[in-house]
Tab-separated table of C-alpha atoms in Angstrom:
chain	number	residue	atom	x	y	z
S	1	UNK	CA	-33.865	169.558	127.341
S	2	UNK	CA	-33.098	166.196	126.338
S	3	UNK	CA	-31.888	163.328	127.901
S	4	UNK	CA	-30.563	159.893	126.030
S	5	UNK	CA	-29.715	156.726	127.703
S	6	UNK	CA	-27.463	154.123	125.531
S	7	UNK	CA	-26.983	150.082	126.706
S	8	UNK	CA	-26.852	147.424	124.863
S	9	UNK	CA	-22.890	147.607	124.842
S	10	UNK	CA	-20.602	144.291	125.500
S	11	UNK	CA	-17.832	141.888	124.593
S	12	UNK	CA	-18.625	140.160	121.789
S	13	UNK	CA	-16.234	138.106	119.222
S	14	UNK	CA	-15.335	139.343	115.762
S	15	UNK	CA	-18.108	138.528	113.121
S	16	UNK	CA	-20.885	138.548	115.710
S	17	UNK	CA	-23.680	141.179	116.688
S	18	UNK	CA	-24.965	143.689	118.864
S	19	UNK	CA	-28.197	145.697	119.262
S	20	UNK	CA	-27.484	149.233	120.660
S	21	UNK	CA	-30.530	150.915	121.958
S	22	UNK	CA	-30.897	155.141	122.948
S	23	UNK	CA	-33.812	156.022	124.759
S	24	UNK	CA	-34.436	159.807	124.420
S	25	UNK	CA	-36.589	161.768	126.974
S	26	UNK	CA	-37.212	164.964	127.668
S	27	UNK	CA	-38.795	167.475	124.647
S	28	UNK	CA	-38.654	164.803	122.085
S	29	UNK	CA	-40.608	167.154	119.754
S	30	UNK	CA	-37.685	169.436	119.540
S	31	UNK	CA	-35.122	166.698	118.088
S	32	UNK	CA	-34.149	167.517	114.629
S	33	UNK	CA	-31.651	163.963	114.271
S	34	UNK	CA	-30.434	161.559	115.897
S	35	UNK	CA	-26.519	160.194	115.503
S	36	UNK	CA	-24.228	157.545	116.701
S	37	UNK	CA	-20.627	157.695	117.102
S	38	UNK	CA	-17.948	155.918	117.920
S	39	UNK	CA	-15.133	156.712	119.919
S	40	UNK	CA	-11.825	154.165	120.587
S	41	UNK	CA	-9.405	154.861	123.375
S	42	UNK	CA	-7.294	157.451	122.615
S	43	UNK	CA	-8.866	158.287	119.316
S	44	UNK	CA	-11.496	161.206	118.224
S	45	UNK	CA	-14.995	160.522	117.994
S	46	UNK	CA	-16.285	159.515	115.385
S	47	UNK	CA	-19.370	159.783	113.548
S	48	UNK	CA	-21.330	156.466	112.870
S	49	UNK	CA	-24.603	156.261	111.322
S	50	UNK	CA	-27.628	159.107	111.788
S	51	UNK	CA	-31.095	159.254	111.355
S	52	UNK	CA	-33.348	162.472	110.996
S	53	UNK	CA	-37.149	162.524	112.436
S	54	UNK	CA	-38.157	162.276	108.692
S	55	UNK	CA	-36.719	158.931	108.647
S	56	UNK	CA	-33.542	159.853	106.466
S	57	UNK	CA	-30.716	157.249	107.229
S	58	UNK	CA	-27.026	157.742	106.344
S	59	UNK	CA	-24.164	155.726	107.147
S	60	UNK	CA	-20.528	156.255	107.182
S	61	UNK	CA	-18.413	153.658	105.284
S	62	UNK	CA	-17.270	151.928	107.808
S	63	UNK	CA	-20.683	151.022	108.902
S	64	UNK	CA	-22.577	150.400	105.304
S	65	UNK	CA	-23.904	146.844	104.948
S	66	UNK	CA	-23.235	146.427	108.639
S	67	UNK	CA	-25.045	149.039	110.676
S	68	UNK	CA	-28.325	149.616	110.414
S	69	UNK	CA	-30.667	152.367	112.198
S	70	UNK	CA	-33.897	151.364	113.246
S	71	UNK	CA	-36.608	153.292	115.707
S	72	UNK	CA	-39.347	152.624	117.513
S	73	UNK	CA	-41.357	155.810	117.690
S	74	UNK	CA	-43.776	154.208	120.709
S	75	UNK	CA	-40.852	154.201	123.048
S	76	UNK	CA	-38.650	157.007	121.930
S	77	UNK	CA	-35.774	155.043	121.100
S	78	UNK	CA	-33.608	154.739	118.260
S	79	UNK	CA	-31.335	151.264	117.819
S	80	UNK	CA	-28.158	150.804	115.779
S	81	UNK	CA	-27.887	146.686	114.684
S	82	UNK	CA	-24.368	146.217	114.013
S	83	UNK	CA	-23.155	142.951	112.503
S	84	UNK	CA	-20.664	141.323	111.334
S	85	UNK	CA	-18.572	143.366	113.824
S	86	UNK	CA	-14.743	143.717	113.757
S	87	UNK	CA	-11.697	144.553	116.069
S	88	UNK	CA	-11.538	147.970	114.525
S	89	UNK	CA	-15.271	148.561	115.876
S	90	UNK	CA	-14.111	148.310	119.157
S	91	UNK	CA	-14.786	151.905	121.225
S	92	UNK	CA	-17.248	153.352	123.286
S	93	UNK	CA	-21.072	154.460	121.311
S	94	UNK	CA	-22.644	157.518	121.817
S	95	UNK	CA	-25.983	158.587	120.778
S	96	UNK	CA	-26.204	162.429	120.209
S	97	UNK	CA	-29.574	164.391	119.585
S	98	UNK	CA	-29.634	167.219	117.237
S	99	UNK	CA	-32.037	170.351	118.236
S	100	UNK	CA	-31.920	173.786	116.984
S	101	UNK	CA	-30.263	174.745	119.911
S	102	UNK	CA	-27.574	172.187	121.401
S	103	UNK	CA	-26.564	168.925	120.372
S	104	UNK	CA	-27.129	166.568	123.249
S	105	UNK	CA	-25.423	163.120	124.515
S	106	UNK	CA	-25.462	160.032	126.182
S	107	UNK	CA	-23.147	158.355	128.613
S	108	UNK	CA	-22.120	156.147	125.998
S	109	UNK	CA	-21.987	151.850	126.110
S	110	UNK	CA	-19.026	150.104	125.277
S	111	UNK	CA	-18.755	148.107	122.715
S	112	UNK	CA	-15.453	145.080	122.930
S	113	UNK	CA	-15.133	143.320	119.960
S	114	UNK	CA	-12.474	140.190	120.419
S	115	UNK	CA	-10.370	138.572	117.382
């Protein structure tokens, strides 16, 4: 079992930043990736940016030159910087953990982002 905690969510104004944290506990060893996605009221989720335990980063193109995935192995957590943010990343994040057997989620943090 594995259990992720987001935060870092808030109101910000276009062109400024946030630092999204996940904190993953649980049977760390059996996490395969890690993901964020993004998901605006109304709309689908939507995959973000992802990171396997290898250290493999990928970004969709929304979030290139933007986004980027960092972790800090010490404290089990995986961040997502976003900058430069716009309207259109407005939506609530979710962190998701990949394991053989079940993909796994957080409660999400919202992120506002004002024009």
């Amino acid at each position: 079992q594995v259990q992720l905690v987001e935060s870092g969510g808030g109101l910000v104004q276009a062109g400024g930043s946030l630092r999204l944290s996940c904190a993953a506990s649980g049977t760390i060893s059996d996490i395969k990736a890690m993901n964020w996605y993004r998901q605006a009221p109304g709309n689908q989720r939507e995959w973000v940016a992802g990171s396997t335990s290898g250290g493999t980063t990928e970004y969709a193109d929304s979030a290139k030159g933007r986004f980027t995935i960092s972790r800090n192995n010490a404290k089990n957590t995986m961040y997502l910087q976003m900058n430069s943010l716009k309207p259109e990343d407005t939506g609530v994040f979710y962190c998701a953990a990949d394991t053989t057997l079940k993909k796994y989620w957080g409660q999400g943090t919202r992120v506002t982002v004002s024009s």
